[in-house]
PDB file of C-alpha atoms in Angstrom:
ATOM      1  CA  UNK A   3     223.941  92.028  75.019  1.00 70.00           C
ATOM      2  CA  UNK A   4     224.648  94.337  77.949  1.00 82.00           C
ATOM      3  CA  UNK A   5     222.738  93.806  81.089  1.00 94.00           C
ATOM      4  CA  UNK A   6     222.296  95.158  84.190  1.00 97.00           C
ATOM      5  CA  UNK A   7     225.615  94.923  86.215  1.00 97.00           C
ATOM      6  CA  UNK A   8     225.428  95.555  90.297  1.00 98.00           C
ATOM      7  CA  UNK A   9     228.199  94.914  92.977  1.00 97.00           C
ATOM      8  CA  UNK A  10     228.995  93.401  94.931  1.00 98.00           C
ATOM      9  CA  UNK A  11     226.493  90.230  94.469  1.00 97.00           C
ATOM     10  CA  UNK A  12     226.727  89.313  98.538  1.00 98.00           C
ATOM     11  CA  UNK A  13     227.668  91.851 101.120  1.00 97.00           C
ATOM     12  CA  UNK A  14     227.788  91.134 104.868  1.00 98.00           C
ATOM     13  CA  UNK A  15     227.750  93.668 107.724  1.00 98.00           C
ATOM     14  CA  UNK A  16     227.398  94.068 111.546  1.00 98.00           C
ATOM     15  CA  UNK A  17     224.624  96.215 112.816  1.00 98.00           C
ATOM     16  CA  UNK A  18     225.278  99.481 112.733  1.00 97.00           C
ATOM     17  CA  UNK A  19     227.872  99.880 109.622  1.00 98.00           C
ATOM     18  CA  UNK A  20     227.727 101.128 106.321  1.00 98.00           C
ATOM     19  CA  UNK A  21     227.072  99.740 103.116  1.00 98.00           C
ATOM     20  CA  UNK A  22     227.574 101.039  99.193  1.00 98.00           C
ATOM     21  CA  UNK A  23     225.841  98.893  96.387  1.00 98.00           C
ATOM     22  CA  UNK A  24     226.800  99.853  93.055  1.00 98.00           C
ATOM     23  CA  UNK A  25     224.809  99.528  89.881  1.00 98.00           C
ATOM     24  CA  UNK A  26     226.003 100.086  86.314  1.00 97.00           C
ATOM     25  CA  UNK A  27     222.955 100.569  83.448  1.00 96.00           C
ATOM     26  CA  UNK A  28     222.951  99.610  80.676  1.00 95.00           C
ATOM     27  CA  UNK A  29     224.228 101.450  77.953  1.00 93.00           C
ATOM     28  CA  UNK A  30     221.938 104.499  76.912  1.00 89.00           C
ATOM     29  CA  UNK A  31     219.627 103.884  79.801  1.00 92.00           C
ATOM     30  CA  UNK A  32     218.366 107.168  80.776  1.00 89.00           C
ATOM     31  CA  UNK A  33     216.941 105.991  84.294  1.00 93.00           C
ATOM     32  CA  UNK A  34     217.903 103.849  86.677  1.00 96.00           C
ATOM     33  CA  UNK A  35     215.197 102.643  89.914  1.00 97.00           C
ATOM     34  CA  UNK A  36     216.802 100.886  93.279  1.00 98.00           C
ATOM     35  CA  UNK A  37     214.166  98.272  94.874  1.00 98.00           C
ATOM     36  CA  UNK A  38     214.725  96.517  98.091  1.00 98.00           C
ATOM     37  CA  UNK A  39     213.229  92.896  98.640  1.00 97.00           C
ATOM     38  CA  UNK A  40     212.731  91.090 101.072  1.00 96.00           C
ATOM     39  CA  UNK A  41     212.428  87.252 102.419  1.00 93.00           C
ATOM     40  CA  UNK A  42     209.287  86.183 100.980  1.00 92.00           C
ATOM     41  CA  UNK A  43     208.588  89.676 100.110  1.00 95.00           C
ATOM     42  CA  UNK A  44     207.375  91.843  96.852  1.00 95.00           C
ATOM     43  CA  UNK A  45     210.196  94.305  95.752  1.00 96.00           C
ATOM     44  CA  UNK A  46     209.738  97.903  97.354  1.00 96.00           C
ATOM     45  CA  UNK A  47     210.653 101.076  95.519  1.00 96.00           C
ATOM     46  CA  UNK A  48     213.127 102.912  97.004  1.00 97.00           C
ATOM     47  CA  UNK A  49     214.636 105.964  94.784  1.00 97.00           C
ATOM     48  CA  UNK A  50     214.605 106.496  90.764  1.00 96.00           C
ATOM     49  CA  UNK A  51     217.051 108.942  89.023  1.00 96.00           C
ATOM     50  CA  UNK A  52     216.855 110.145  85.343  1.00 92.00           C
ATOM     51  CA  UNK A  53     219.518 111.708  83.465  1.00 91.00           C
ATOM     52  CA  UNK A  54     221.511 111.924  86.627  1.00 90.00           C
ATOM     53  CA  UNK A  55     218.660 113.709  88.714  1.00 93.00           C
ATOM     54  CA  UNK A  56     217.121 112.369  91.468  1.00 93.00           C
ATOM     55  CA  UNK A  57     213.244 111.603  90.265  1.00 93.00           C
ATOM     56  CA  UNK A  58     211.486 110.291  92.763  1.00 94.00           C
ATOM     57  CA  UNK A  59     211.510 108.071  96.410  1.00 94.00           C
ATOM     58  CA  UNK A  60     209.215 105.530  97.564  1.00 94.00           C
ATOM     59  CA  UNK A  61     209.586 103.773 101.025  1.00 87.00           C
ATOM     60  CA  UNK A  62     213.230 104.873 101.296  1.00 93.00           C
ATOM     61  CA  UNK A  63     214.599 105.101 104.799  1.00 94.00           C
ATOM     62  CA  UNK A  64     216.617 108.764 105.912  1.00 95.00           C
ATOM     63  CA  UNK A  65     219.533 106.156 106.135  1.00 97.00           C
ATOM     64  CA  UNK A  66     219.406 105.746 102.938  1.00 97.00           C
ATOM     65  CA  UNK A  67     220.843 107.970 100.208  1.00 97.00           C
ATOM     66  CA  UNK A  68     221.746 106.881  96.780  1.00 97.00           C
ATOM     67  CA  UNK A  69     223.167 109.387  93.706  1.00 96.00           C
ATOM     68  CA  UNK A  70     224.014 108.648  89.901  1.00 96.00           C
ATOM     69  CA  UNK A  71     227.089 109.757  89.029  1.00 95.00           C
ATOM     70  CA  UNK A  72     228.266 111.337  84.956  1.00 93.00           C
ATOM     71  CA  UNK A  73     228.759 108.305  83.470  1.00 93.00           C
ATOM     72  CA  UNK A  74     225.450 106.905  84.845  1.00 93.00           C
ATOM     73  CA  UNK A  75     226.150 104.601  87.906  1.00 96.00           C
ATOM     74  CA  UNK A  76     224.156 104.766  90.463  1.00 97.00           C
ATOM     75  CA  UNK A  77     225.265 103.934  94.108  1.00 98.00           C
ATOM     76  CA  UNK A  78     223.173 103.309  97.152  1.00 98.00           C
ATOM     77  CA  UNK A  79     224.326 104.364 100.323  1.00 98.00           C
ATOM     78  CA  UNK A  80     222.919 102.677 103.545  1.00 98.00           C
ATOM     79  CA  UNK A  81     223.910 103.980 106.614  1.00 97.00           C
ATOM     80  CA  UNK A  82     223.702 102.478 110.630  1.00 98.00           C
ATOM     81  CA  UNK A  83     222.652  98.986 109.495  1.00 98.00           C
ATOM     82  CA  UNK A  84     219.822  97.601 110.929  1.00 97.00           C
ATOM     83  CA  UNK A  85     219.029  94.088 111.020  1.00 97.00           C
ATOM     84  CA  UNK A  86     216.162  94.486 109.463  1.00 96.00           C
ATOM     85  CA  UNK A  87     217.617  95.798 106.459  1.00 97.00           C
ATOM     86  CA  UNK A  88     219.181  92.320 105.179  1.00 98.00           C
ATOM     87  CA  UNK A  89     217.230  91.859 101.238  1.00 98.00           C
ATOM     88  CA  UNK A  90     217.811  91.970  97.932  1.00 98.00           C
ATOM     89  CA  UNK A  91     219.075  94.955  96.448  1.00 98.00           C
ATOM     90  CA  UNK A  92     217.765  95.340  92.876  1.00 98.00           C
ATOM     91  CA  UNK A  93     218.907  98.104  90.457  1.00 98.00           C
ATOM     92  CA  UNK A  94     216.894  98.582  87.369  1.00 97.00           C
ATOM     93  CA  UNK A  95     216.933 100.448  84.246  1.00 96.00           C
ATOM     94  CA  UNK A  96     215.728 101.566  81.127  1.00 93.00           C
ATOM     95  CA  UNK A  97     215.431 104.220  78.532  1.00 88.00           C
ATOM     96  CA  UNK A  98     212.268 105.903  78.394  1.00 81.00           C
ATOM     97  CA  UNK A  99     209.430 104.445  76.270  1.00 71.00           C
ATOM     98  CA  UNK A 100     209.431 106.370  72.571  1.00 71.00           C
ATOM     99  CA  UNK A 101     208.718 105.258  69.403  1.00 61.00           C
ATOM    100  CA  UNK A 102     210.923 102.795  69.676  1.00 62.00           C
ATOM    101  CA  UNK A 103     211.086 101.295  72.801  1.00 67.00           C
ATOM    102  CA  UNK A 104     208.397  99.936  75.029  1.00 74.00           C
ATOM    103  CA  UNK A 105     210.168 101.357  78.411  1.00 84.00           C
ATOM    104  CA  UNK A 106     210.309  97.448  79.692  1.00 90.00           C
ATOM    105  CA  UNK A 107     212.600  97.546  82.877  1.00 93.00           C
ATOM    106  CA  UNK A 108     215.804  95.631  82.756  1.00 96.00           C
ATOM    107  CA  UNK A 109     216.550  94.367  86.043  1.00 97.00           C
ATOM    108  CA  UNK A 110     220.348  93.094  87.613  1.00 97.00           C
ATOM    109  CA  UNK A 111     221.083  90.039  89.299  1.00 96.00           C
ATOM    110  CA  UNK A 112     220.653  91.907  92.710  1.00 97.00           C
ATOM    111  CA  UNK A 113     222.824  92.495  95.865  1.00 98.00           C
ATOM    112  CA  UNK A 114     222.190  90.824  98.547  1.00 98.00           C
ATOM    113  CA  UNK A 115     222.879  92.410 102.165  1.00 98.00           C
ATOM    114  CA  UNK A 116     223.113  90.395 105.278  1.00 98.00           C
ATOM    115  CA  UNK A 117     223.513  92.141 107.859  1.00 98.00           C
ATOM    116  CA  UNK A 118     224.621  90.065 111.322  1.00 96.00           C
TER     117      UNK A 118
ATOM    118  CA  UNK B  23     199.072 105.466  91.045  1.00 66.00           C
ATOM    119  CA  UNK B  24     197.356 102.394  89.942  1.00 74.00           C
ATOM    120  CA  UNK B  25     196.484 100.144  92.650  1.00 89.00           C
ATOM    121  CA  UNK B  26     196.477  96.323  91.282  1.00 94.00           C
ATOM    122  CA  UNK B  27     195.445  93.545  92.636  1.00 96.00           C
ATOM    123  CA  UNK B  28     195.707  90.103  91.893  1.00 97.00           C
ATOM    124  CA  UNK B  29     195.653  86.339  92.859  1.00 97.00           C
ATOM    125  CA  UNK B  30     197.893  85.393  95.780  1.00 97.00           C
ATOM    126  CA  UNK B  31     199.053  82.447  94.482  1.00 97.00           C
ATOM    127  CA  UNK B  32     197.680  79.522  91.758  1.00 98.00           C
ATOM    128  CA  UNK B  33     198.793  76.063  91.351  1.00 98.00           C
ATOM    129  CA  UNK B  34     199.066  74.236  87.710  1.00 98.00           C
ATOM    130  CA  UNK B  35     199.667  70.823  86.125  1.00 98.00           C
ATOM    131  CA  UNK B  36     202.331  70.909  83.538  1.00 97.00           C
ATOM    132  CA  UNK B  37     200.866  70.838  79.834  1.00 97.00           C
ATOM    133  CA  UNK B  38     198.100  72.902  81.133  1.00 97.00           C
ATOM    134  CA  UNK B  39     197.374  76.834  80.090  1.00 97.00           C
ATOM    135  CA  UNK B  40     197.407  79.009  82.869  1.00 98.00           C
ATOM    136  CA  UNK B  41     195.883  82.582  83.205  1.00 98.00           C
ATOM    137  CA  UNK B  42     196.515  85.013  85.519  1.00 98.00           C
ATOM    138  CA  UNK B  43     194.152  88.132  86.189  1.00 97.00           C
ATOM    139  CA  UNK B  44     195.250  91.459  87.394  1.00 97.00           C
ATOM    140  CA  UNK B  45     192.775  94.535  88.184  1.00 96.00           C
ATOM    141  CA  UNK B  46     193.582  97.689  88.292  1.00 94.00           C
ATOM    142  CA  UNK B  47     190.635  99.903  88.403  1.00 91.00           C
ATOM    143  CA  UNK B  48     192.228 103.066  88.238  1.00 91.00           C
ATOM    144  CA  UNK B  49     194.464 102.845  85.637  1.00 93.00           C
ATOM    145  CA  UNK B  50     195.065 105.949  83.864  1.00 92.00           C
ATOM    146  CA  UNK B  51     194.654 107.183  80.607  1.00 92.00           C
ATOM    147  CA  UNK B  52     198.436 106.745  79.684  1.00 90.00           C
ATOM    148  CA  UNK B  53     199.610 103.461  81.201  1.00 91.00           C
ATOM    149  CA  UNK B  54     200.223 100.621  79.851  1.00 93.00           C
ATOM    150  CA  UNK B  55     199.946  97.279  81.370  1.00 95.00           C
ATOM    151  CA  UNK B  56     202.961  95.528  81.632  1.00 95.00           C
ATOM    152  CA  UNK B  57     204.098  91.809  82.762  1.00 97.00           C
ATOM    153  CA  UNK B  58     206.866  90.656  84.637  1.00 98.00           C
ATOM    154  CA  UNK B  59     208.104  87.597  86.030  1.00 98.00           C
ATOM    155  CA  UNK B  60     210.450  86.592  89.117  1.00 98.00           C
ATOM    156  CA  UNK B  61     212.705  83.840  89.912  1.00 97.00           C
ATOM    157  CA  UNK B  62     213.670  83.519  93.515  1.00 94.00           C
ATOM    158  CA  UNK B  63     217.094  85.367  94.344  1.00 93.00           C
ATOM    159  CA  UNK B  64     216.786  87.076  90.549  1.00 96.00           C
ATOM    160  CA  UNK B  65     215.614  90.214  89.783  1.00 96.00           C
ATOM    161  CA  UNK B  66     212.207  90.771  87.702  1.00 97.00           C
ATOM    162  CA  UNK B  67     212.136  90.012  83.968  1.00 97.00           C
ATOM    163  CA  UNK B  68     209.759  91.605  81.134  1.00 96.00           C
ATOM    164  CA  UNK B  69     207.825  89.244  79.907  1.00 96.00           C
ATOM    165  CA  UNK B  70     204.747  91.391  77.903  1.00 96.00           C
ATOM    166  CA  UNK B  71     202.904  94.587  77.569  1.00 95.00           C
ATOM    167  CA  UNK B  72     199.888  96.005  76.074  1.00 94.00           C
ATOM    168  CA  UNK B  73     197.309  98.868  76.098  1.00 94.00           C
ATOM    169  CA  UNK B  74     194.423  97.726  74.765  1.00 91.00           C
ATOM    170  CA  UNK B  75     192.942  94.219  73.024  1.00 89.00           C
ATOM    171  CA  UNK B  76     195.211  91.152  72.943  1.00 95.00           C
ATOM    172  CA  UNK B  77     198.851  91.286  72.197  1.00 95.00           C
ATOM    173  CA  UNK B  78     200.412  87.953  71.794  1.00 96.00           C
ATOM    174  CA  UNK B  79     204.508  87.093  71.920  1.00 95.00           C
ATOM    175  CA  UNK B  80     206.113  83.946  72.041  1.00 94.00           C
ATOM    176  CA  UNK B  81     206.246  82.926  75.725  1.00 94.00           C
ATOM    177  CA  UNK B  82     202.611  85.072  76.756  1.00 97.00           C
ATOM    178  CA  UNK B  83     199.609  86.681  75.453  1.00 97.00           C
ATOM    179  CA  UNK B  84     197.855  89.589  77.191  1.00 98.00           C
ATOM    180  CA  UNK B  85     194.357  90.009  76.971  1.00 97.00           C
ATOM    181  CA  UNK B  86     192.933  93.827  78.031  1.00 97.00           C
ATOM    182  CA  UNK B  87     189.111  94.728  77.541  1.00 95.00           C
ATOM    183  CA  UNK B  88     187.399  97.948  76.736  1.00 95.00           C
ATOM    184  CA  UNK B  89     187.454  99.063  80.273  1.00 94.00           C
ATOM    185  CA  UNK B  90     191.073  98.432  80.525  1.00 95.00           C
ATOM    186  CA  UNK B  91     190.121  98.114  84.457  1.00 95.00           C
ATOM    187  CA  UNK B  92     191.641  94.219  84.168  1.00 96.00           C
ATOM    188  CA  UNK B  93     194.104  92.094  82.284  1.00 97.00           C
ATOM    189  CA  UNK B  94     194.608  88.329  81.904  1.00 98.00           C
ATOM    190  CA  UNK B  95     197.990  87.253  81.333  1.00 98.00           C
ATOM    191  CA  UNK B  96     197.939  83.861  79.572  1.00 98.00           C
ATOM    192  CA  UNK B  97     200.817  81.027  79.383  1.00 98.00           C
ATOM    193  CA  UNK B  98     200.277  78.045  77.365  1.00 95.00           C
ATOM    194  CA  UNK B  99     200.984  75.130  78.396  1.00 94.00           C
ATOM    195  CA  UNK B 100     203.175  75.579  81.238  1.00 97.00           C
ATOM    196  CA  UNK B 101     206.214  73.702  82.290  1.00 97.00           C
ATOM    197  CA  UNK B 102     207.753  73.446  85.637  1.00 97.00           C
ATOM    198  CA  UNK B 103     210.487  76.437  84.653  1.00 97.00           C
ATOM    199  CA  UNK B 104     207.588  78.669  84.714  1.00 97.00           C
ATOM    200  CA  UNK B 105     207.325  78.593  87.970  1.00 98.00           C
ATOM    201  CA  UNK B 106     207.730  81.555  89.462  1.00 98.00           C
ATOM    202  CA  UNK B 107     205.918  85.065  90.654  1.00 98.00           C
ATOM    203  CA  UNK B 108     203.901  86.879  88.102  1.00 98.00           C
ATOM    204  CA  UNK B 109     203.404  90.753  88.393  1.00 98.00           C
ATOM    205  CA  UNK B 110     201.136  92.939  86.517  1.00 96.00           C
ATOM    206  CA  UNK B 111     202.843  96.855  86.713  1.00 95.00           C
ATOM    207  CA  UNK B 112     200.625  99.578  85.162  1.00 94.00           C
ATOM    208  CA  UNK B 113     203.091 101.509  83.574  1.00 92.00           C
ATOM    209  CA  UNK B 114     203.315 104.720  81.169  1.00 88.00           C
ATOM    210  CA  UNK B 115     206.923 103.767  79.849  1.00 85.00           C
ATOM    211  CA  UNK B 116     208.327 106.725  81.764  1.00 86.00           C
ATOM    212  CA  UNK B 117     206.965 106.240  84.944  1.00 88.00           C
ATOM    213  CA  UNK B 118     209.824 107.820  87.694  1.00 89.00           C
ATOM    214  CA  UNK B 119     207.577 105.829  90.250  1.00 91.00           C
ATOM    215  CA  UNK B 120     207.023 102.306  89.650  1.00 92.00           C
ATOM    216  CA  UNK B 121     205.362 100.170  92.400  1.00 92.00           C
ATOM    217  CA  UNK B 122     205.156  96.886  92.432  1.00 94.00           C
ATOM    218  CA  UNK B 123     201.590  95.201  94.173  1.00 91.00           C
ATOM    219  CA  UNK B 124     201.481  91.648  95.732  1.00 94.00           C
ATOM    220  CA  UNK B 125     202.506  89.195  92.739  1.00 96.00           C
ATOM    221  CA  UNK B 126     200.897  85.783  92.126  1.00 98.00           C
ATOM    222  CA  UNK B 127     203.183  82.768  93.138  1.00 98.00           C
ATOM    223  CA  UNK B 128     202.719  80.306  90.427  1.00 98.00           C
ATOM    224  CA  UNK B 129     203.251  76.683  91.061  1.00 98.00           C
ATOM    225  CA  UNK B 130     203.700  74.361  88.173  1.00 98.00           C
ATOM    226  CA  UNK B 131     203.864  70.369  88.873  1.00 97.00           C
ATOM    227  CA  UNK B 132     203.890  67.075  86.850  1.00 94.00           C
TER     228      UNK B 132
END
């Protein structure tokens, strides 16, 4: 089955540049969340989207922006690098809970930022 | 939002049935209470969810009183692969918001 798919898996950066982590739902997801973890750390909500509209932000820096595009990929855009922003990136998504489906979150395999 | 709170961390023998508590006082009318677990360097993975009572799968069963203000996620007889963090995530299925607390580190030996 489908999963999850984000890119790249490792991504290294000096302070100060800029960073784009993709994530690709899975198929007939309607919303996708972004999470940041780090070291040691629980994951920390950053931004949700549904249908393609921003939905809500948790603990999301200003340097931060992320979108979903039409055909449902999401991309998070991190801006002036700070060293304190080297985690896991973790994309998530799901389709809303219905009759059907229980709304469990489907997590990728995570991006994970170093930055030097 | 739900606030939860549970153990830090719990250490098991291998064989043995472990249960994990989570409370959540404030849980609202409309959330469910859902499990996760957590490899290191992988992302979080569904394990079980339930509203009320005691809903049981193959790898977990969920216990939720009345109240709904707690729930015990039980694994029987643990191995060492279920080691890992445990997370309890109140969660009303289409939640745009979804926070996750401190998790419970579980340690499984021989």
């Amino acid at each position: 089955a489908a999963g999850v798919i984000q890119s790249p898996r490792h991504l290294i950066k000096e302070k100060r540049e800029t960073a784009t982590l993709k994530c690709y739902p899975i198929p007939r997801h309607d919303t996708v969340y972004w999470y940041q973890q780090g070291p040691g750390q629980d994951p920390q909500f950053l931004i949700s989207f549904y249908e393609k509209m921003q939905s809500d932000k948790g603990s999301i820096p200003d340097r931060f922006s992320a979108q979903q595009f039409s055909d449902y990929h999401s991309e998070l855009n991190m801006s002036s690098l700070e060293l304190g922003d080297s985690a896991l990136y973790f994309c998530a998504s799901r389709r809303r809970a219905g009759t059907t489906d229980t709304g469990e979150l489907f997590f990728g395999e995570g991006s994970r930022l170093t930055v030097l | 939002l739900a606030k939860t709170t549970q153990p830090i961390s719990m250490d098991s023998y291998e064989g043995q049935e472990v249960n994990i508590t989570c409370s959540h006082n404030n849980i609202a009318t409309n959330d469910y209470i859902t499990w996760y677990q957590q490899f290191p360097s992988q992302g979080p993975r569904f394990i079980i969810q339930g509203y009320k009572t005691k809903v049981t799968n193959e790898v977990a069963s969920l216990f939720i009183p009345a109240d709904r203000k707690s729930s015990t996620l039980s694994l029987p007889r643990v191995s060492l692969s279920d080691t890992a963090v445990y997370y309890c995530l109140p969660d009303t299925g289409t939640a745009s918001k979804l926070t996750f607390g401190t998790g419970t580190r579980l340690q499984v030996t021989l």
